[in-house]
Coordinates of N, CA and C and ligand atoms in Angstrom, one line a residue:
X1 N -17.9 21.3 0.3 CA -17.8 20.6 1.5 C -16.4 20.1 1.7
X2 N -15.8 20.4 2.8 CA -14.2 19.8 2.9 C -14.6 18.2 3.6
X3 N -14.0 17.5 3.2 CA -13.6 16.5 3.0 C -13.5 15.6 4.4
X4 N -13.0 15.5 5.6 CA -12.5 15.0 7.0 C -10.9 14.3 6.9
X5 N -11.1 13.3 6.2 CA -10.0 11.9 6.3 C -9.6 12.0 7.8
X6 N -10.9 11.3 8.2 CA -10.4 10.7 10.2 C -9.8 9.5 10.1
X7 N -8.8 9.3 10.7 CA -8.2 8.1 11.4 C -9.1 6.7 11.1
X8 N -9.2 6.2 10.2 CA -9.6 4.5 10.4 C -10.0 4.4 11.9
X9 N -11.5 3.7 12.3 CA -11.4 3.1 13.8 C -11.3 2.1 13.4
X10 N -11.2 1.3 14.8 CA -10.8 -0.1 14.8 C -12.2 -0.8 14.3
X11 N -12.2 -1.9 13.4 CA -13.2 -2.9 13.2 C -14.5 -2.7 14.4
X12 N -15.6 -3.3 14.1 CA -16.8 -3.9 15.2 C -16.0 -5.5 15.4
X13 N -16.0 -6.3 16.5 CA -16.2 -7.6 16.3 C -15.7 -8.5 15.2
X14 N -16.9 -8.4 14.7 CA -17.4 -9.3 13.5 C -16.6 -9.0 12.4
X15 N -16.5 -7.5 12.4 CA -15.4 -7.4 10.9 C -14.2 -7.6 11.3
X16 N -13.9 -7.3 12.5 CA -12.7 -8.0 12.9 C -12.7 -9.4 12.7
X17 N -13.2 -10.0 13.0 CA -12.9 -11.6 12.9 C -12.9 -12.0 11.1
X18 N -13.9 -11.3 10.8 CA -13.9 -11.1 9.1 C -12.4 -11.0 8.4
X19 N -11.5 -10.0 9.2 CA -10.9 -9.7 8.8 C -9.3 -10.7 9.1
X20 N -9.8 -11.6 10.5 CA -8.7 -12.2 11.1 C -9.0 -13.3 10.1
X21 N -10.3 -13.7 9.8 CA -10.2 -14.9 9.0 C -9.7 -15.1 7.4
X22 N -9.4 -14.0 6.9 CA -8.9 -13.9 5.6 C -7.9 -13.7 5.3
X23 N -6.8 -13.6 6.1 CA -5.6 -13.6 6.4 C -4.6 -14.6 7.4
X24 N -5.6 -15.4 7.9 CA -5.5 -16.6 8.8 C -5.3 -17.4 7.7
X25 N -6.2 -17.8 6.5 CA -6.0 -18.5 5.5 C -4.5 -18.7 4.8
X26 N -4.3 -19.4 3.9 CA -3.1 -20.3 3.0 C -2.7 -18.4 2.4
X27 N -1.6 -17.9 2.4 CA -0.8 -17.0 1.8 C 0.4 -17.8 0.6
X28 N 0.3 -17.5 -0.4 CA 1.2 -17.8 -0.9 C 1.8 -17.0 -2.4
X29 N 2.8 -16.8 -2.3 CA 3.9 -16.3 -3.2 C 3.1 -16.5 -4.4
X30 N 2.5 -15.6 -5.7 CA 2.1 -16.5 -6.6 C 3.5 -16.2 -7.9
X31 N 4.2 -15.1 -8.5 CA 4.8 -14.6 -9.2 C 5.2 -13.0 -8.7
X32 N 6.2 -12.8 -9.6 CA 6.7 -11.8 -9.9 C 6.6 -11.1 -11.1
X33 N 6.0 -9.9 -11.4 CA 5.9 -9.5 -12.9 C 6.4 -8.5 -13.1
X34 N 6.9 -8.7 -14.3 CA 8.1 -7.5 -14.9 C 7.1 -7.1 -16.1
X35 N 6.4 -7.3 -16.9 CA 5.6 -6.4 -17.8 C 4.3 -7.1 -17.9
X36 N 2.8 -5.9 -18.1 CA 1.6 -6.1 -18.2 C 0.8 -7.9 -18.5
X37 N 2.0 -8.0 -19.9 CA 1.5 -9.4 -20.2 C 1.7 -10.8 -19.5
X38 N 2.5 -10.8 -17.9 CA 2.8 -11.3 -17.1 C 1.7 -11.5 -15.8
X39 N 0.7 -10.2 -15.9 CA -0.1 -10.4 -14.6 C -1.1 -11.9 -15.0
X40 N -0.9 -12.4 -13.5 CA -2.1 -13.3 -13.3 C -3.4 -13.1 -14.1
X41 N -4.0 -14.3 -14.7 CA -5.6 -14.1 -14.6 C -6.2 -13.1 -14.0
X42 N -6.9 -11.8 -14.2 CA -7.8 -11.4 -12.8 C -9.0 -11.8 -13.3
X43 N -9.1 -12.7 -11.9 CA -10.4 -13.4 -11.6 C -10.6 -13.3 -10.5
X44 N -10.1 -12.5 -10.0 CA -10.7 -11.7 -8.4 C -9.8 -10.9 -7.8
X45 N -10.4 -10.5 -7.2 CA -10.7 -9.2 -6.2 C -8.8 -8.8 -6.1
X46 N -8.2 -7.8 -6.1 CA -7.4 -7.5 -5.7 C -6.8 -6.2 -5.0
X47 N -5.8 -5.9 -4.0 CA -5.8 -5.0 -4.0 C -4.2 -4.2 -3.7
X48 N -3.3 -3.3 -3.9 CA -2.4 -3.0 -4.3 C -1.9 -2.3 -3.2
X49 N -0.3 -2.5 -2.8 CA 0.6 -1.4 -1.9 C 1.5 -0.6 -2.4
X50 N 1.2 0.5 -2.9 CA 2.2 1.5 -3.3 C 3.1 2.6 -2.8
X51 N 4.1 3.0 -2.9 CA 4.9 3.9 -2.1 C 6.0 3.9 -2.3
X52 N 6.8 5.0 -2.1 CA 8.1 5.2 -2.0 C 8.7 4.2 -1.5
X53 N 10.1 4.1 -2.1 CA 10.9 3.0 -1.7 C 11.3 3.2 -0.1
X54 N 11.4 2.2 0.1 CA 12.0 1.8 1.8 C 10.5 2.2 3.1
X55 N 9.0 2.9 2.4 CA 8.3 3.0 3.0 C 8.1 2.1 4.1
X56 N 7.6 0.8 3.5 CA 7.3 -0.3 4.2 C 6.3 -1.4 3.6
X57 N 6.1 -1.2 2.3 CA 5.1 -2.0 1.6 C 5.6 -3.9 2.1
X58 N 6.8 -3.8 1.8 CA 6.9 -5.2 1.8 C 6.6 -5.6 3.3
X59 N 7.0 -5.2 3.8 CA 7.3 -5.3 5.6 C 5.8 -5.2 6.4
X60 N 4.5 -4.8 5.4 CA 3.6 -4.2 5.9 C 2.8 -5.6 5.8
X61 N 2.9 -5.7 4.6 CA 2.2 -7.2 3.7 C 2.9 -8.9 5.0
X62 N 4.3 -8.6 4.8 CA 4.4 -9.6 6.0 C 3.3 -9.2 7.3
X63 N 3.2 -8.0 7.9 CA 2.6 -8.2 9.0 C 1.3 -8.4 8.4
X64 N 0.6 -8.4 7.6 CA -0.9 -8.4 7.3 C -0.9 -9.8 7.5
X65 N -0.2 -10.9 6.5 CA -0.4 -12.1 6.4 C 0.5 -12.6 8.1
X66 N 1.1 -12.3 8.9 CA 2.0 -12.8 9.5 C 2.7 -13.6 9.1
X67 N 3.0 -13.7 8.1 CA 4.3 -14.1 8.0 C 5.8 -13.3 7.3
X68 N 6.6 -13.9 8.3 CA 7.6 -12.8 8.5 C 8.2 -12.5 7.1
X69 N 8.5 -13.8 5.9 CA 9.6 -13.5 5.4 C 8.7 -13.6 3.8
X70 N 7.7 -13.3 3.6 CA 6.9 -13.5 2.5 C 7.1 -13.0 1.6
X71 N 6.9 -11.8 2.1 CA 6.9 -10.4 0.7 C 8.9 -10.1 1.5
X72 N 9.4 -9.9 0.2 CA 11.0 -9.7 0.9 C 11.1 -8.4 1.3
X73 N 11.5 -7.9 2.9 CA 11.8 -7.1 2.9 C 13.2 -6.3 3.7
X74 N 13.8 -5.5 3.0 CA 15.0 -4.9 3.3 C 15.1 -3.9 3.5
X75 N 16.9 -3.1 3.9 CA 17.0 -1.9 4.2 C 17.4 -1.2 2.9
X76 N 17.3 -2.1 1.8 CA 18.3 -1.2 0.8 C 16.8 -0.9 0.4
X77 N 16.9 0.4 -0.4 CA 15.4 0.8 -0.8 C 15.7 0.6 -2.6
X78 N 14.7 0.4 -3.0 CA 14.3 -0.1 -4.2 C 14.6 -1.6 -4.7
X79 N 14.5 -2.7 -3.3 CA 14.4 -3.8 -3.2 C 13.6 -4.9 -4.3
X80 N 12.3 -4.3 -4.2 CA 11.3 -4.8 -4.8 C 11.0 -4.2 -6.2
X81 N 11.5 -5.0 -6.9 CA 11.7 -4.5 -9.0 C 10.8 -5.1 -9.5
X82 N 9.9 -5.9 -9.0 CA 8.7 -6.7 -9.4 C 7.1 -6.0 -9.1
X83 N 6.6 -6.6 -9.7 CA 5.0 -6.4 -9.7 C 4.9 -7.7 -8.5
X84 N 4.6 -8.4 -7.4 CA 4.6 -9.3 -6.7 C 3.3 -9.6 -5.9
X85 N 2.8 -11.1 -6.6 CA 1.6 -11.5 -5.9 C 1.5 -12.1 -5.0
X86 N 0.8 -11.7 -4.5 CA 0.5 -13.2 -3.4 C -1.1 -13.1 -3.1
X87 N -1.7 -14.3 -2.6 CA -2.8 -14.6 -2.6 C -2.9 -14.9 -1.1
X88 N -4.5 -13.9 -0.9 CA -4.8 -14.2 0.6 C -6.1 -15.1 0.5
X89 N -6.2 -15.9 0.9 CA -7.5 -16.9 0.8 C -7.7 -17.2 -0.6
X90 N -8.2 -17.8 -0.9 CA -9.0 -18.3 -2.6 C -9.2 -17.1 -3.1
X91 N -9.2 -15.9 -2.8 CA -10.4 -15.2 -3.5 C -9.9 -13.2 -3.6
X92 N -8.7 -13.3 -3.1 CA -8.1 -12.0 -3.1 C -6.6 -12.0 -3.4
X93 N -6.4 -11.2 -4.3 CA -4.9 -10.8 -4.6 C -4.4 -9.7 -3.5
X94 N -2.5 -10.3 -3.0 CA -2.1 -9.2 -2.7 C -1.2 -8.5 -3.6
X95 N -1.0 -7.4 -3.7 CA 0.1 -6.9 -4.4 C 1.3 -5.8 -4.1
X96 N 2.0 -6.1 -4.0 CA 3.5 -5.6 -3.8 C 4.4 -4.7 -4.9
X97 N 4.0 -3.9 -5.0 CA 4.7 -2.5 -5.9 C 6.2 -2.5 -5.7
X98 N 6.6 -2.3 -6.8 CA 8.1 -1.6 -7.0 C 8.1 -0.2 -6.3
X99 N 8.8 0.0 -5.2 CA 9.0 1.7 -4.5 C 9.1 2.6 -6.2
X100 N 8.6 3.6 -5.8 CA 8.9 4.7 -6.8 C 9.6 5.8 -6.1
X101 N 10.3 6.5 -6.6 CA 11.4 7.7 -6.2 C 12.3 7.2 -5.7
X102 N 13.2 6.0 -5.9 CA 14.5 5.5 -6.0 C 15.4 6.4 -6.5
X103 N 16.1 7.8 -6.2 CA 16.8 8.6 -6.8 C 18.6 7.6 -7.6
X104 N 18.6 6.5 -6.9 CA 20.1 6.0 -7.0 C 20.1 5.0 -7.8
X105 N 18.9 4.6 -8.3 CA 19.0 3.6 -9.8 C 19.3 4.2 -10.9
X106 N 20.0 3.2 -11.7 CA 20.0 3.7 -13.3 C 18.7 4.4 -13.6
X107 N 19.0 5.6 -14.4 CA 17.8 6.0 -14.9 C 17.0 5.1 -15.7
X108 N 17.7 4.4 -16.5 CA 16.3 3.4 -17.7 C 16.1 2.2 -17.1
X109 N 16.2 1.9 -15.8 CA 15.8 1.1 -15.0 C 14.5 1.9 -14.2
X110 N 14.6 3.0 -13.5 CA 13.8 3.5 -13.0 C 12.4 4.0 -14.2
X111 N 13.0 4.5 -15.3 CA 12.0 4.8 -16.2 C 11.3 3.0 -16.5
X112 N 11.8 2.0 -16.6 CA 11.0 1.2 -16.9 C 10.4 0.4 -15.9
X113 N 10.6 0.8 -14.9 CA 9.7 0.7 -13.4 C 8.0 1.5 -13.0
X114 N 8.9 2.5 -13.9 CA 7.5 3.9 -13.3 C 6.4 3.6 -14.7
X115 N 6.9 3.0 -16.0 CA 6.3 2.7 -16.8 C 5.0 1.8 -16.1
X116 N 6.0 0.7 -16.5 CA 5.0 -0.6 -15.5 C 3.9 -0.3 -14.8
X117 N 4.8 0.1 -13.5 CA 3.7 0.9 -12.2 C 2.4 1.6 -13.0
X118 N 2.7 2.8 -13.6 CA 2.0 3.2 -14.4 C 0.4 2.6 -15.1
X119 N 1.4 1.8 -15.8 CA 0.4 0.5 -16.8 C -0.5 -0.1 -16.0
X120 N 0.1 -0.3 -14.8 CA -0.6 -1.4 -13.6 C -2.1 -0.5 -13.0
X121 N -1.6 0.4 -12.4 CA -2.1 1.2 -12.0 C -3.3 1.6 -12.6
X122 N -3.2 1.8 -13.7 CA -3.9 2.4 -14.9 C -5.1 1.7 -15.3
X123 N -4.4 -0.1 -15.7 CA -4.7 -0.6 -16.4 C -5.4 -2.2 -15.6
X124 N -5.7 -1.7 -14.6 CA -6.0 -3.1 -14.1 C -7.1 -3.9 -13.5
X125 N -8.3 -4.0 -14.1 CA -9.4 -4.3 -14.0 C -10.6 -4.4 -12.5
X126 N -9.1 -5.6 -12.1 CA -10.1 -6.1 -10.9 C -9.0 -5.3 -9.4
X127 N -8.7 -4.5 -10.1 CA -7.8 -3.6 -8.5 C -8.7 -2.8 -7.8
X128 N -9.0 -3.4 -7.3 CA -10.7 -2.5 -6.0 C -9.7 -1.5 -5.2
X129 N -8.5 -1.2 -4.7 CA -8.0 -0.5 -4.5 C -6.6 -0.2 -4.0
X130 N -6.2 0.9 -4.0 CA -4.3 0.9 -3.9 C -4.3 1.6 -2.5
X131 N -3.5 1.1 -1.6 CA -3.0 2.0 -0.6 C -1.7 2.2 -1.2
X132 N -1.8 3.6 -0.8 CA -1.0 4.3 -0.9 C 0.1 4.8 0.8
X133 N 1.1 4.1 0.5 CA 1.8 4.3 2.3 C 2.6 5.7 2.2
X134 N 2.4 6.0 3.4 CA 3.2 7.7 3.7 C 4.2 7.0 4.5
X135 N 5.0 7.5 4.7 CA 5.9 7.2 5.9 C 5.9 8.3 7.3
X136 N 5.5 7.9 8.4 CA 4.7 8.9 9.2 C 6.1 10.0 9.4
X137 N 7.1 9.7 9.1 CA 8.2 10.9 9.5 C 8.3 11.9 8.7
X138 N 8.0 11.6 6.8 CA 8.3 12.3 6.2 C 6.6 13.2 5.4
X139 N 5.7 12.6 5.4 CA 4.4 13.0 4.9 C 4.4 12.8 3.4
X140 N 4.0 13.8 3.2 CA 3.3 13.5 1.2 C 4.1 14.3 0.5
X141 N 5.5 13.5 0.0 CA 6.3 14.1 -1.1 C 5.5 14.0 -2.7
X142 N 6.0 15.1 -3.6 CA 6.1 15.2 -4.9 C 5.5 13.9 -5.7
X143 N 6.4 12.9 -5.5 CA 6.5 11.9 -6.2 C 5.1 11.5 -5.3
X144 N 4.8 11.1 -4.2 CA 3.5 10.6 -3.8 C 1.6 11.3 -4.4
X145 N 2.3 12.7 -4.5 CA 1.6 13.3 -5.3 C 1.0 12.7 -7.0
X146 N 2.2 12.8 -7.4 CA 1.8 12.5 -8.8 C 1.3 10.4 -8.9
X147 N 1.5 10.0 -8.0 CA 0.7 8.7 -8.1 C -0.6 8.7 -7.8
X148 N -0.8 9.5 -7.0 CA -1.9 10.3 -6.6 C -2.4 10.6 -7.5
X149 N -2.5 11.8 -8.7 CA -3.1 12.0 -10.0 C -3.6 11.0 -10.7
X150 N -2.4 9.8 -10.5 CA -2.1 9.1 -11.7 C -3.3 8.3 -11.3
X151 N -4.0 8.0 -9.7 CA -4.9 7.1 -9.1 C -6.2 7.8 -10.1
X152 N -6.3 9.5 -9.8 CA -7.0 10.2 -9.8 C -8.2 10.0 -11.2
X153 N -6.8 9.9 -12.2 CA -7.3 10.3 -13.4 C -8.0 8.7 -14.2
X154 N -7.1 7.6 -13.1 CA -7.4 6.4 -13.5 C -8.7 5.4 -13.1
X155 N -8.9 6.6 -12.1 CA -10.5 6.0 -11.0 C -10.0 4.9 -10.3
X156 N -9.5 4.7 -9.9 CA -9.1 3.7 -8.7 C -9.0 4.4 -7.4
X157 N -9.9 4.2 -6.9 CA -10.0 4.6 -5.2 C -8.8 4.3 -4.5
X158 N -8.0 5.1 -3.4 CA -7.1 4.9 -3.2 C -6.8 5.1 -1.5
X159 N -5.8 4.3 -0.7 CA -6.1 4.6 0.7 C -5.0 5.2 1.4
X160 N -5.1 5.7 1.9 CA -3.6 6.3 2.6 C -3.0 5.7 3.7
X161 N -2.4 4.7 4.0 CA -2.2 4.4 5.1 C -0.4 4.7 5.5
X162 N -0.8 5.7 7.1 CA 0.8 5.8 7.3 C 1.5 4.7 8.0
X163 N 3.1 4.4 7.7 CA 3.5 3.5 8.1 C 4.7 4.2 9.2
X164 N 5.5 3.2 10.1 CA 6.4 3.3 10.8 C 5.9 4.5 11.5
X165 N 4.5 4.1 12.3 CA 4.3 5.1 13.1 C 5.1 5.0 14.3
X166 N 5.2 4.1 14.8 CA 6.4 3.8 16.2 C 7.7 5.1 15.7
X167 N 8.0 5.1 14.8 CA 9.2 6.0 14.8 C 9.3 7.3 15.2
X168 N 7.8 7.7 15.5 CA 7.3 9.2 15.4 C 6.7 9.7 16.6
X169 N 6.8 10.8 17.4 CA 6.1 11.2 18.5 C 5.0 11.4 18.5
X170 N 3.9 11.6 19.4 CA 2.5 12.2 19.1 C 2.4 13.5 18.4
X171 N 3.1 14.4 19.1 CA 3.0 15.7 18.2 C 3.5 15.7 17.0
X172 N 4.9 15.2 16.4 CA 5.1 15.4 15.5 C 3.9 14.4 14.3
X173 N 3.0 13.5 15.1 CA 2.2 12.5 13.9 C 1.2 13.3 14.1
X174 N 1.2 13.9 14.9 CA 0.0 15.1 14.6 C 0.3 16.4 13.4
X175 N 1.6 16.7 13.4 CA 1.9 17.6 12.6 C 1.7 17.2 11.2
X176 N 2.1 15.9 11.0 CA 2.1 15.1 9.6 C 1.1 14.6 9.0
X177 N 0.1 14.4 10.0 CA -1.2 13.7 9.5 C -2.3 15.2 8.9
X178 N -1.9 16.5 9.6 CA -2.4 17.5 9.0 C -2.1 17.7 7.6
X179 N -0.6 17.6 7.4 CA -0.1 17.9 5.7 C -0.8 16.8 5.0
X180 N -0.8 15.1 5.8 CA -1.4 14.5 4.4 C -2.9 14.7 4.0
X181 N -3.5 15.5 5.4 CA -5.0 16.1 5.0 C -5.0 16.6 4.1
X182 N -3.9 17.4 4.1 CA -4.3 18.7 2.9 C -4.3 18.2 1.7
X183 N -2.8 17.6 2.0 CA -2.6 16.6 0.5 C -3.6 15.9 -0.3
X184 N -4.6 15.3 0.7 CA -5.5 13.9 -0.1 C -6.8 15.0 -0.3
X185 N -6.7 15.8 0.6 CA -7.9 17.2 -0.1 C -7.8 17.6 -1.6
X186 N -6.9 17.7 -2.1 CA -6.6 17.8 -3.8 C -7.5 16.5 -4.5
X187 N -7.4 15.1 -4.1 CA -7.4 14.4 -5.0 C -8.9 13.4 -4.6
X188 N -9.6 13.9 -6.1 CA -11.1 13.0 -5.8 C -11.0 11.5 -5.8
X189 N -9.9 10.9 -6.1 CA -10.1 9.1 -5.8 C -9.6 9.1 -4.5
X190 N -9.2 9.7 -3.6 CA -8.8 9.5 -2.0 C -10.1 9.1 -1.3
X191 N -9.7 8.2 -0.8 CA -10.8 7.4 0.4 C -10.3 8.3 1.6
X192 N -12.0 8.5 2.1 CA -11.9 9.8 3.4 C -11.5 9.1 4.1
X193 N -10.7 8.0 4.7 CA -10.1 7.6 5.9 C -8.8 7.2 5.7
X194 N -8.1 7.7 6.8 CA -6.2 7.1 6.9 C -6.2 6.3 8.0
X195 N -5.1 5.2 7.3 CA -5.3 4.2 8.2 C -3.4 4.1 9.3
X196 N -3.5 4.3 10.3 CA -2.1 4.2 10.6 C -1.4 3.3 11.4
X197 N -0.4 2.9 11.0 CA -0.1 1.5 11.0 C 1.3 1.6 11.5
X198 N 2.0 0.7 12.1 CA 3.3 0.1 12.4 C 3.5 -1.3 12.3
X199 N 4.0 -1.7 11.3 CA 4.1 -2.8 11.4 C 5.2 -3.8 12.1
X200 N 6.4 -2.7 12.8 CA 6.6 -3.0 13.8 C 5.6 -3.2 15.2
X201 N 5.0 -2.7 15.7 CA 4.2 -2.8 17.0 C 2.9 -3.7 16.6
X202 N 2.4 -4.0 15.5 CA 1.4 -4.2 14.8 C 0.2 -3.3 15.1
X203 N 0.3 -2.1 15.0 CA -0.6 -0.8 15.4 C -1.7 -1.1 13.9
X204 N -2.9 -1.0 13.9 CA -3.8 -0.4 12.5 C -3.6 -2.2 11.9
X205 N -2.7 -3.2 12.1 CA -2.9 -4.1 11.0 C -4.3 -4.7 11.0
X206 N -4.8 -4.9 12.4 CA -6.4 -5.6 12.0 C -7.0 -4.9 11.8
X207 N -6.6 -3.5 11.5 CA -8.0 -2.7 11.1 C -7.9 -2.6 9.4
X208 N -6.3 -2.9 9.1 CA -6.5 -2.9 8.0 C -7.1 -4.5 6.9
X209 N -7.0 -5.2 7.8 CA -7.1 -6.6 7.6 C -8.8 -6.5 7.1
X210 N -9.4 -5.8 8.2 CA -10.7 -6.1 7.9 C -11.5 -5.1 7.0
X211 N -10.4 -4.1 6.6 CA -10.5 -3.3 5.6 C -10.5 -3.8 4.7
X212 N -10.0 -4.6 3.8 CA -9.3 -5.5 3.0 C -10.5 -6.2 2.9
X213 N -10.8 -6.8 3.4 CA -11.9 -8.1 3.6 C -13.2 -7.2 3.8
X214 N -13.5 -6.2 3.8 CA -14.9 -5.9 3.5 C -15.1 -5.4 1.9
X215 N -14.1 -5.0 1.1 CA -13.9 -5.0 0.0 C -14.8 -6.1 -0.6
X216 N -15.3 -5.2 -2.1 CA -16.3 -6.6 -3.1 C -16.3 -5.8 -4.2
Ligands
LIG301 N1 10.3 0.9 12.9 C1 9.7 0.5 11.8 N2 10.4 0.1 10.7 C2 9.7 -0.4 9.7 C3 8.3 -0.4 9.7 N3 7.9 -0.9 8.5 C4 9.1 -1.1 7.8 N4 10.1 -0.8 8.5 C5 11.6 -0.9 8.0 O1 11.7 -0.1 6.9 C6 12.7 -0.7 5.9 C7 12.1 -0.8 4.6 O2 10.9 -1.7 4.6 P1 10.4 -2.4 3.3 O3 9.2 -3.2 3.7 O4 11.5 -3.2 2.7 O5 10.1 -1.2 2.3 P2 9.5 -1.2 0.9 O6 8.5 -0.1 0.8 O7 9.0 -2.6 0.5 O8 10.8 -0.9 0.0 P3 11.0 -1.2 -1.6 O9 10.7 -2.6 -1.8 O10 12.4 -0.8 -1.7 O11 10.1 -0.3 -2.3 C8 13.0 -2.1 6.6 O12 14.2 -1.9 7.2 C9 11.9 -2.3 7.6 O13 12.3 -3.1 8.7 C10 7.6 0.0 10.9 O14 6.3 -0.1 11.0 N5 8.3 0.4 11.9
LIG302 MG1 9.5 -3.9 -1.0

């Protein structure tokens, strides 16, 4: 059976509001973690944004929570060297990934980044699931691939959401959303839906909001 991965629709109502209400709540910074023995308690629900550097993880997380300056985000790519929490209501973790495929870092900087990531990824209990961001211009590089495996082999369900769709024409996000079909066709932890997003325009955020919040 092939697989679909259609477009996320928008929320019903209700899970919209479900979803406005969980993110309407207290956001706050909890830590920054540099190795395993550093994560928070998990004592609930969390869920992770991974991606190439300069994707849009940080910038995506401000628009989720609305607030602008939360999760830091910049033009220099490989900004975020932390594991970074923040908490949406009492009862869900957010998480903020170090970009991977930073070609211009120190190499044993970058190796002890992809470690981490790795470990996190791997090893982390209450992570109900990782989006994984494309960037709508460029589609599913190498390196997106093998975090992909890494979801694969680790059983962590994983979501594809593309970012900086405003940057991209119709036809060409048509062209790209074909390759990451193919792409997430390889890998059995891909959740059959992409969610696409600009967190400039705020395109996909309340669908992802309520995405988020139907999670258990
Ligand atoms: N046009 C547009 N630009 C965006 C969008 N999302 C992010 N950007 C820009 O892309 C750049 C990188 O965004 P970040 O959120 O810092 O990317 P990141 O994935 O957190 O990067 P690292 O922390 O380095 O891994 C910033 O200049 C953002 O303003 C979007 O939806 N549309
Ligand atoms: Mg960042």
């Amino acid at each position: 059976m092939q697989i679909q991965f259609n477009i996320a629709e928008e929320p019903d109502a209700q899970t919209a509001e479900k979803g406005r209400l969980l993110f309407a709540g207290e956001t706050e910074f909890v830590k920054g973690v540099v190795a395993m023995d550093g994560l928070p308690p998990a004592d609930r629900l969390e869920v992770c944004f991974a991606g190439r550097s300069n994707v849009g993880k940080s910038t995506l997380i401000n628009a989720l929570t609305g607030m602008k300056a939360l999760a830091r985000a910049s033009n220099t790519p490989g900004r975020t060297q932390e594991i970074n929490y923040f908490t949406a209501g009492d009862d869900h973790y957010l998480v903020d990934l170090p970009g991977y495929g930073y070609a211009n870092a120190p190499l044993p900087v970058v190796e002890k980044w992809q470690r981490l990531l790795k470990q996190y990824l791997s090893g982390r209990q209450t992570l109900r699931r990782a989006f994984v961001l494309i960037d709508a211009r460029h589609g599913v590089k190498k390196v997106d691939d093998e975090i992909m495996s890494l979801l694969d082999s680790s059983a962590v369900t994983f979501q594809c959401v593309l970012t900086k769709a405003d940057k991209v024409k119709e036809a060409e996000r048509a062209k790209i959303l074909d390759q990451v079909r193919a792409a997430l066709a390889k890998h059995p932890a891909a959740y059959p839906e992409i969610v696409v997003t600009s967190s400039e325009k705020g395109w996909g955020i309340p669908t992802l909001r309520a995405i988020i919040s139907t999670l258990t």
